[in-house]
Backbone as JSON, one array per atom type, in Angstrom:
{
  "sequence": "MRTAIALALVPLLGGVAHADSERAFSIGLGWATFSVPGEATGNMAPPSITPDVGGALSLTYEHMIGSDLGLRVDLGGGLFYGGEGKDQSPTSYVGLADAGVVFRFYVLKYVPYAFGGIGAVYTGGGPIDSGMDFVLAVGGGLDVLASRQRSYGIEGRLASFGGDVTVFTLGVRGTTRWGFF",
  "N": [[19.53, 57.4, -57.83], [18.99, 56.77, -55.1], [16.73, 55.23, -55.47], [17.76, 53.0, -56.83], [19.4, 51.9, -54.83], [17.47, 51.3, -52.9], [15.92, 49.38, -54.3], [17.86, 47.39, -54.53], [18.11, 46.6, -51.89], [15.65, 45.44, -51.23], [15.39, 42.56, -51.77], [17.01, 41.63, -49.67], [15.67, 42.38, -47.4], [13.33, 40.98, -47.47], [11.24, 38.28, -46.32], [11.26, 34.73, -45.56], [9.72, 32.52, -47.83], [6.95, 31.07, -46.74], [5.28, 29.21, -47.89], [6.81, 27.28, -49.0], [7.64, 25.63, -46.97], [6.09, 23.49, -46.24], [4.74, 20.84, -44.31], [4.14, 17.35, -43.9], [2.29, 14.5, -42.79], [1.83, 11.09, -43.1], [-0.16, 8.12, -43.17], [-0.02, 4.82, -44.11], [-1.44, 1.85, -45.56], [-1.28, -1.41, -46.76], [-0.65, -3.96, -49.28], [1.99, -6.34, -49.22], [5.09, -7.88, -50.15], [7.89, -10.14, -50.19], [11.12, -11.21, -51.32], [13.41, -13.77, -51.16], [16.47, -15.61, -51.62], [16.34, -19.15, -52.05], [17.43, -22.45, -51.06], [20.14, -23.77, -52.87], [20.09, -26.38, -55.29], [22.13, -28.82, -56.24], [23.72, -27.99, -59.28], [22.03, -25.99, -59.94], [20.63, -22.68, -59.88], [19.65, -20.98, -56.87], [16.19, -21.13, -56.0], [13.72, -18.48, -55.82], [12.11, -17.45, -52.84], [8.92, -16.61, -51.78], [6.23, -15.05, -49.92], [2.86, -16.29, -49.21], [0.88, -14.45, -48.61], [0.8, -11.01, -47.56], [1.03, -8.05, -45.53], [1.31, -4.48, -44.99], [2.2, -1.66, -42.94], [2.72, 1.77, -42.83], [4.45, 4.79, -41.85], [4.95, 8.13, -42.62], [6.9, 11.08, -42.82], [7.17, 14.26, -44.19], [9.03, 17.09, -45.22], [8.91, 19.89, -46.94], [11.31, 21.58, -48.91], [11.22, 23.26, -50.93], [9.0, 24.14, -53.6], [8.67, 21.83, -55.04], [10.55, 19.93, -54.17], [11.49, 17.9, -51.41], [12.33, 16.72, -48.06], [12.25, 13.42, -46.71], [11.1, 10.98, -44.42], [10.68, 7.62, -43.64], [8.97, 5.07, -41.88], [8.25, 1.71, -41.5], [6.48, -1.41, -41.51], [6.11, -4.92, -42.1], [4.11, -7.87, -42.25], [4.09, -11.27, -42.87], [2.76, -14.28, -44.32], [3.38, -17.63, -45.03], [5.43, -19.31, -47.56], [7.26, -20.74, -46.2], [9.75, -23.16, -45.39], [10.86, -26.51, -44.72], [10.54, -27.34, -41.31], [10.16, -24.65, -40.47], [8.73, -21.57, -39.35], [5.51, -20.38, -40.41], [5.14, -17.67, -40.39], [6.54, -14.5, -40.99], [8.43, -11.42, -40.69], [9.13, -7.93, -41.31], [10.91, -4.93, -40.8], [11.26, -1.57, -41.73], [13.21, 1.31, -42.23], [13.88, 4.46, -43.56], [15.53, 7.34, -44.99], [15.34, 10.16, -47.08], [14.74, 11.85, -50.17], [11.94, 13.55, -51.71], [10.16, 14.15, -54.68], [7.81, 16.18, -56.13], [5.49, 16.23, -58.76], [3.69, 18.67, -59.69], [0.31, 18.79, -60.46], [-2.12, 20.25, -60.15], [-5.07, 19.12, -58.79], [-4.42, 16.38, -58.78], [-1.52, 14.85, -57.78], [1.31, 13.53, -58.8], [4.2, 11.8, -57.55], [7.67, 11.08, -56.78], [10.11, 9.21, -54.98], [13.12, 8.61, -53.09], [15.45, 6.89, -51.01], [17.82, 6.12, -48.39], [18.38, 3.48, -46.16], [17.61, 1.09, -43.59], [16.78, -2.37, -43.19], [15.13, -4.66, -41.14], [14.82, -8.05, -40.55], [13.04, -11.14, -39.95], [11.96, -14.43, -38.83], [10.19, -17.27, -40.24], [11.13, -18.08, -43.58], [13.04, -16.11, -43.79], [16.22, -15.02, -42.98], [17.13, -13.87, -39.79], [18.1, -10.56, -39.14], [19.89, -7.49, -39.97], [20.01, -5.34, -42.76], [21.39, -2.94, -45.03], [19.51, -0.78, -47.16], [18.34, 0.49, -50.31], [15.68, 2.51, -50.97], [13.14, 3.04, -53.24], [10.47, 4.64, -54.98], [7.09, 5.63, -55.72], [4.06, 7.54, -56.21], [0.61, 8.64, -56.2], [-1.06, 11.4, -55.17], [-4.27, 12.54, -54.25], [-5.73, 15.54, -53.92], [-7.87, 16.37, -51.44], [-8.4, 18.61, -49.97], [-6.61, 21.6, -49.04], [-5.33, 20.83, -46.76], [-5.65, 18.04, -46.55], [-5.17, 14.84, -48.08], [-5.39, 11.9, -50.14], [-4.29, 8.74, -51.45], [-2.36, 6.53, -53.62], [0.52, 4.39, -53.24], [3.67, 3.01, -54.11], [6.51, 0.99, -53.25], [9.87, -0.08, -53.44], [12.35, -1.85, -51.86], [15.65, -2.63, -51.58], [18.99, -3.99, -51.74], [22.38, -4.92, -51.52], [21.89, -7.1, -49.91], [20.1, -10.14, -49.02], [17.35, -9.83, -49.05], [14.5, -8.55, -50.69], [12.01, -6.17, -50.64], [8.69, -5.36, -51.45], [6.07, -3.02, -51.54], [2.66, -2.03, -51.88], [0.11, 0.21, -51.63], [-2.54, 2.12, -50.02], [-2.75, 5.53, -48.88], [-3.26, 8.04, -46.4], [-3.05, 11.53, -45.9], [-2.09, 14.33, -43.95], [-1.56, 17.82, -43.95], [0.4, 20.73, -43.06], [1.58, 24.08, -42.24], [1.94, 25.61, -44.58], [1.51, 28.31, -45.05]],
  "CA": [[20.49, 56.65, -57.07], [18.31, 56.23, -53.94], [15.83, 54.19, -55.94], [18.58, 51.81, -57.13], [19.82, 51.32, -53.54], [16.26, 50.73, -52.29], [15.59, 48.15, -55.03], [18.88, 46.39, -54.21], [17.9, 46.14, -50.51], [14.38, 44.75, -51.1], [15.55, 41.12, -51.57], [17.64, 41.37, -48.39], [14.71, 42.64, -46.34], [12.21, 40.07, -47.61], [11.24, 37.1, -45.47], [11.24, 33.41, -46.18], [8.41, 32.14, -48.37], [6.49, 29.97, -45.91], [4.58, 28.22, -48.69], [7.76, 26.24, -49.34], [8.03, 24.84, -45.8], [4.99, 22.61, -45.91], [5.05, 19.57, -43.67], [3.06, 16.38, -44.08], [2.37, 13.23, -42.09], [0.98, 10.12, -43.8], [-0.3, 6.75, -42.69], [-0.32, 3.95, -45.24], [-1.8, 0.47, -45.31], [-1.33, -2.05, -48.06], [-0.17, -5.3, -49.58], [3.45, -6.39, -49.24], [5.7, -9.17, -50.43], [9.34, -10.14, -50.15], [11.78, -12.26, -52.09], [14.72, -14.19, -50.66], [16.92, -16.81, -52.32], [16.2, -20.41, -51.32], [18.62, -23.29, -51.06], [20.53, -24.29, -54.18], [20.08, -27.83, -55.45], [23.11, -29.19, -57.27], [24.29, -26.89, -60.07], [20.97, -25.02, -60.25], [20.55, -21.45, -59.09], [18.62, -21.12, -55.83], [14.89, -20.53, -56.35], [13.26, -17.39, -54.95], [11.05, -17.79, -51.91], [8.03, -15.49, -51.53], [5.12, -15.46, -49.05], [1.54, -16.45, -49.82], [0.15, -13.21, -48.39], [1.51, -10.09, -46.67], [0.47, -6.72, -45.36], [2.27, -3.48, -44.51], [1.77, -0.43, -42.34], [3.83, 2.73, -42.94], [4.32, 6.15, -41.36], [5.85, 8.97, -43.41], [6.97, 12.5, -42.52], [7.8, 15.02, -45.26], [9.26, 18.52, -44.98], [9.26, 20.46, -48.24], [12.32, 22.64, -48.89], [10.89, 24.02, -52.12], [7.64, 23.78, -53.99], [8.68, 20.5, -55.64], [11.53, 19.04, -53.55], [11.39, 17.84, -49.96], [12.99, 15.66, -47.31], [11.25, 12.42, -46.37], [11.51, 9.9, -43.51], [9.69, 6.55, -43.63], [9.04, 3.92, -40.98], [7.23, 0.78, -41.93], [6.61, -2.81, -41.12], [5.31, -5.87, -42.85], [3.88, -9.17, -41.67], [3.87, -12.18, -44.0], [2.4, -15.66, -44.02], [3.66, -18.55, -46.12], [6.77, -19.34, -48.12], [8.16, -21.43, -45.3], [10.31, -24.45, -45.77], [10.8, -27.57, -43.72], [10.88, -26.94, -39.95], [10.17, -23.2, -40.34], [7.46, -20.93, -39.02], [4.88, -19.79, -41.59], [5.02, -16.22, -40.21], [7.79, -13.73, -41.01], [8.19, -10.0, -40.55], [10.17, -7.02, -41.76], [10.81, -3.54, -40.37], [12.01, -0.75, -42.68], [13.35, 2.73, -41.94], [14.76, 5.12, -44.53], [15.47, 8.79, -45.09], [15.76, 10.57, -48.42], [14.09, 13.01, -50.79], [10.72, 13.36, -52.47], [9.97, 15.14, -55.74], [6.41, 16.23, -56.55], [5.17, 16.75, -60.09], [2.41, 19.3, -59.42], [-0.71, 18.82, -61.49], [-3.33, 20.73, -59.47], [-5.73, 18.22, -57.84], [-3.72, 15.09, -58.78], [-0.1, 15.16, -57.61], [2.22, 12.4, -58.83], [5.47, 12.07, -56.87], [8.67, 10.02, -56.75], [10.98, 9.36, -53.82], [14.24, 7.68, -52.94], [16.1, 7.04, -49.72], [18.77, 5.12, -47.89], [17.95, 3.09, -44.83], [17.91, -0.25, -43.11], [15.66, -3.29, -43.07], [15.34, -5.71, -40.16], [13.97, -9.16, -40.95], [13.06, -12.31, -39.1], [10.88, -15.4, -38.92], [9.97, -18.06, -41.45], [12.27, -18.33, -44.46], [13.95, -14.98, -43.81], [17.24, -15.01, -41.93], [17.05, -12.7, -38.93], [19.24, -9.66, -39.23], [19.7, -6.15, -40.51], [20.71, -5.02, -43.99], [21.17, -1.62, -45.59], [18.68, -0.83, -48.36], [17.93, 1.66, -51.07], [14.23, 2.48, -51.15], [12.66, 3.91, -54.31], [9.06, 4.44, -55.23], [6.3, 6.75, -56.19], [2.65, 7.44, -55.94], [-0.29, 9.67, -56.68], [-1.93, 12.0, -54.15], [-5.46, 13.26, -54.7], [-5.96, 16.58, -52.92], [-9.25, 16.58, -51.03], [-8.37, 20.01, -49.56], [-5.22, 22.02, -48.89], [-4.78, 20.14, -45.6], [-5.84, 16.59, -46.57], [-5.12, 14.15, -49.36], [-5.33, 10.44, -50.1], [-3.71, 8.27, -52.7], [-1.72, 5.22, -53.68], [1.98, 4.48, -53.21], [4.43, 1.78, -54.25], [7.89, 1.12, -52.77], [10.77, -1.23, -53.6], [13.51, -1.68, -50.99], [16.6, -3.71, -51.79], [20.38, -3.6, -51.93], [23.25, -6.08, -51.68], [21.49, -8.2, -49.04], [19.29, -11.2, -49.6], [15.91, -9.54, -48.99], [13.89, -7.48, -51.46], [10.66, -5.95, -50.14], [7.85, -4.51, -52.29], [4.77, -2.7, -50.95], [1.72, -1.26, -52.69], [-1.03, 0.45, -50.77], [-3.21, 3.41, -49.97], [-2.28, 6.36, -47.78], [-3.95, 9.28, -46.09], [-2.06, 12.53, -45.53], [-2.48, 15.64, -43.44], [-0.5, 18.81, -44.22], [0.35, 21.99, -42.32], [2.76, 24.94, -42.37], [2.14, 26.11, -45.94], [1.38, 29.77, -45.14]],
  "C": [[19.84, 56.0, -55.84], [17.38, 55.08, -54.33], [16.59, 52.91, -56.23], [19.02, 51.12, -55.85], [18.62, 50.65, -52.87], [15.87, 49.43, -52.98], [16.59, 47.04, -54.75], [18.67, 45.81, -52.81], [16.61, 45.34, -50.33], [14.56, 43.24, -50.94], [16.17, 40.77, -50.22], [16.67, 41.53, -47.23], [13.52, 41.67, -46.37], [12.34, 38.86, -46.71], [11.26, 35.82, -46.28], [9.83, 33.12, -46.68], [7.93, 30.9, -47.62], [5.71, 28.92, -46.69], [5.51, 27.07, -49.06], [8.18, 25.4, -48.15], [6.88, 23.96, -45.33], [5.5, 21.33, -45.26], [3.86, 18.65, -43.86], [3.34, 15.12, -43.28], [1.37, 12.29, -42.75], [0.98, 8.79, -43.08], [-0.73, 5.91, -43.88], [-0.6, 2.52, -44.81], [-1.88, -0.23, -46.66], [-0.83, -3.48, -48.09], [1.35, -5.26, -49.64], [3.92, -7.8, -49.58], [7.21, -9.02, -50.3], [9.85, -11.25, -51.05], [13.14, -12.53, -51.47], [15.16, -15.42, -51.45], [16.75, -18.04, -51.43], [17.51, -21.17, -51.34], [18.88, -23.82, -52.46], [20.5, -25.81, -54.16], [21.04, -28.18, -56.58], [23.7, -27.97, -57.94], [23.28, -25.77, -60.31], [21.04, -23.8, -59.33], [19.46, -21.61, -58.03], [17.31, -20.47, -56.26], [14.56, -19.39, -55.38], [12.13, -17.89, -54.08], [10.24, -16.52, -51.66], [6.88, -15.97, -50.65], [3.84, -15.65, -49.85], [0.74, -15.16, -49.73], [0.96, -12.33, -47.43], [0.84, -8.74, -46.62], [1.51, -5.78, -44.79], [1.55, -2.29, -43.92], [2.95, 0.53, -42.39], [3.44, 4.09, -42.38], [5.35, 6.99, -42.09], [5.74, 10.42, -42.95], [7.72, 13.18, -43.67], [7.92, 16.48, -44.85], [9.75, 19.1, -46.3], [10.29, 21.58, -48.06], [12.21, 23.5, -50.14], [9.48, 23.65, -52.49], [7.56, 22.37, -54.55], [9.54, 19.49, -54.9], [11.42, 19.08, -52.03], [12.21, 16.71, -49.38], [11.91, 14.72, -46.81], [11.85, 11.37, -45.44], [10.36, 8.9, -43.46], [10.0, 5.55, -42.54], [7.94, 2.99, -41.41], [7.5, -0.62, -41.43], [5.71, -3.68, -41.95], [5.22, -7.19, -42.11], [3.46, -10.09, -42.8], [3.5, -13.57, -43.5], [2.7, -16.51, -45.25], [5.09, -18.45, -46.61], [7.75, -20.13, -47.28], [8.65, -22.75, -45.89], [10.13, -25.44, -44.65], [11.26, -27.02, -42.36], [11.0, -25.42, -39.78], [8.77, -22.71, -39.99], [6.84, -20.37, -40.3], [4.81, -18.25, -41.53], [6.4, -15.57, -40.21], [7.44, -12.25, -40.98], [9.38, -9.21, -41.04], [9.87, -5.63, -41.2], [11.73, -2.7, -41.27], [12.03, 0.7, -42.2], [14.28, 3.33, -42.97], [14.53, 6.62, -44.51], [15.99, 9.18, -46.47], [15.02, 11.81, -48.88], [12.82, 12.58, -51.51], [10.64, 14.48, -53.5], [8.52, 15.05, -56.2], [6.29, 16.86, -57.93], [3.79, 17.37, -59.97], [1.52, 19.31, -60.64], [-2.05, 19.12, -60.83], [-3.92, 19.71, -58.5], [-5.01, 16.88, -57.72], [-2.22, 15.36, -58.79], [0.72, 13.87, -57.65], [3.55, 12.77, -58.17], [6.37, 10.84, -56.95], [9.56, 10.27, -55.54], [12.09, 8.32, -53.84], [14.91, 7.94, -51.61], [17.05, 5.92, -49.42], [18.35, 4.77, -46.48], [18.39, 1.7, -44.47], [16.63, -1.06, -43.04], [16.06, -4.36, -42.06], [14.35, -6.82, -40.47], [14.06, -10.3, -39.95], [11.86, -13.21, -39.33], [10.84, -16.14, -40.24], [11.23, -18.28, -42.27], [13.3, -17.21, -44.5], [14.95, -15.12, -42.67], [17.09, -13.73, -41.11], [18.3, -11.85, -39.07], [18.87, -8.34, -39.85], [20.56, -5.97, -41.74], [20.44, -3.57, -44.36], [20.37, -1.76, -46.88], [18.62, 0.53, -49.03], [16.44, 1.51, -51.3], [13.86, 3.49, -52.23], [11.18, 3.63, -54.52], [8.39, 5.69, -55.73], [4.84, 6.53, -55.88], [1.87, 8.57, -56.57], [-1.16, 10.12, -55.52], [-3.09, 12.7, -54.83], [-5.8, 14.26, -53.6], [-7.45, 16.74, -52.65], [-9.44, 18.02, -50.57], [-6.89, 20.39, -49.45], [-4.55, 21.27, -47.74], [-4.83, 18.62, -45.69], [-5.73, 16.04, -48.0], [-5.13, 12.64, -49.1], [-4.75, 9.98, -51.42], [-3.15, 6.87, -52.6], [-0.2, 5.42, -53.71], [2.58, 3.09, -53.35], [5.88, 2.01, -53.84], [8.63, -0.2, -53.01], [12.0, -0.94, -52.76], [14.42, -2.88, -51.15], [18.0, -3.13, -51.85], [21.2, -4.87, -52.09], [22.86, -7.26, -50.81], [20.61, -9.19, -49.77], [17.82, -10.84, -49.75], [15.56, -8.37, -49.89], [12.45, -7.37, -51.0], [9.94, -5.0, -51.09], [6.53, -4.28, -51.57], [3.96, -1.87, -51.93], [0.49, -1.05, -51.83], [-1.62, 1.83, -50.91], [-2.65, 4.19, -48.79], [-3.17, 7.57, -47.63], [-2.93, 10.26, -45.53], [-2.72, 13.77, -44.96], [-1.28, 16.57, -43.57], [-0.7, 20.05, -43.36], [1.6, 22.8, -42.63], [2.98, 25.53, -43.75], [1.93, 27.6, -46.08], [1.9, 30.42, -43.91]]
}
């Protein structure tokens, strides 16, 4: 009887598994593009306007709540050149912030992952109307573990919703991790 009571109390006395509370901070740099509808001509659908070249910088914080599932916050910005029309600046920009979840598919040294979030995008300059829109951000990537604390990899993101602007980024990222033990 005492043994049964002791075994029943063991789960209540155990602590939290700290391996599941890993935190990570990443910096990413890459290529970016956007798409906005142009002006309609007659009965024709408006053509899409895209830049000639664009770059993005992103900052990401992740807090794992399990071994595979975590919370994620992204901040990013993009600067674009080209795609302008008559009497417009050739330079445009976008700022993106979103919060959501990340799911890691653990495969030892190579870790593919997918993420999704809800946020906002602020746009301005060139062919993009200045303003803020809500967005859904989805994407994924592949981390290569250099050590338990450091990794590098590639990541792609698509951010769009009911607004006029769709933003796509593809780049490399470096990550540092802590809090896993």
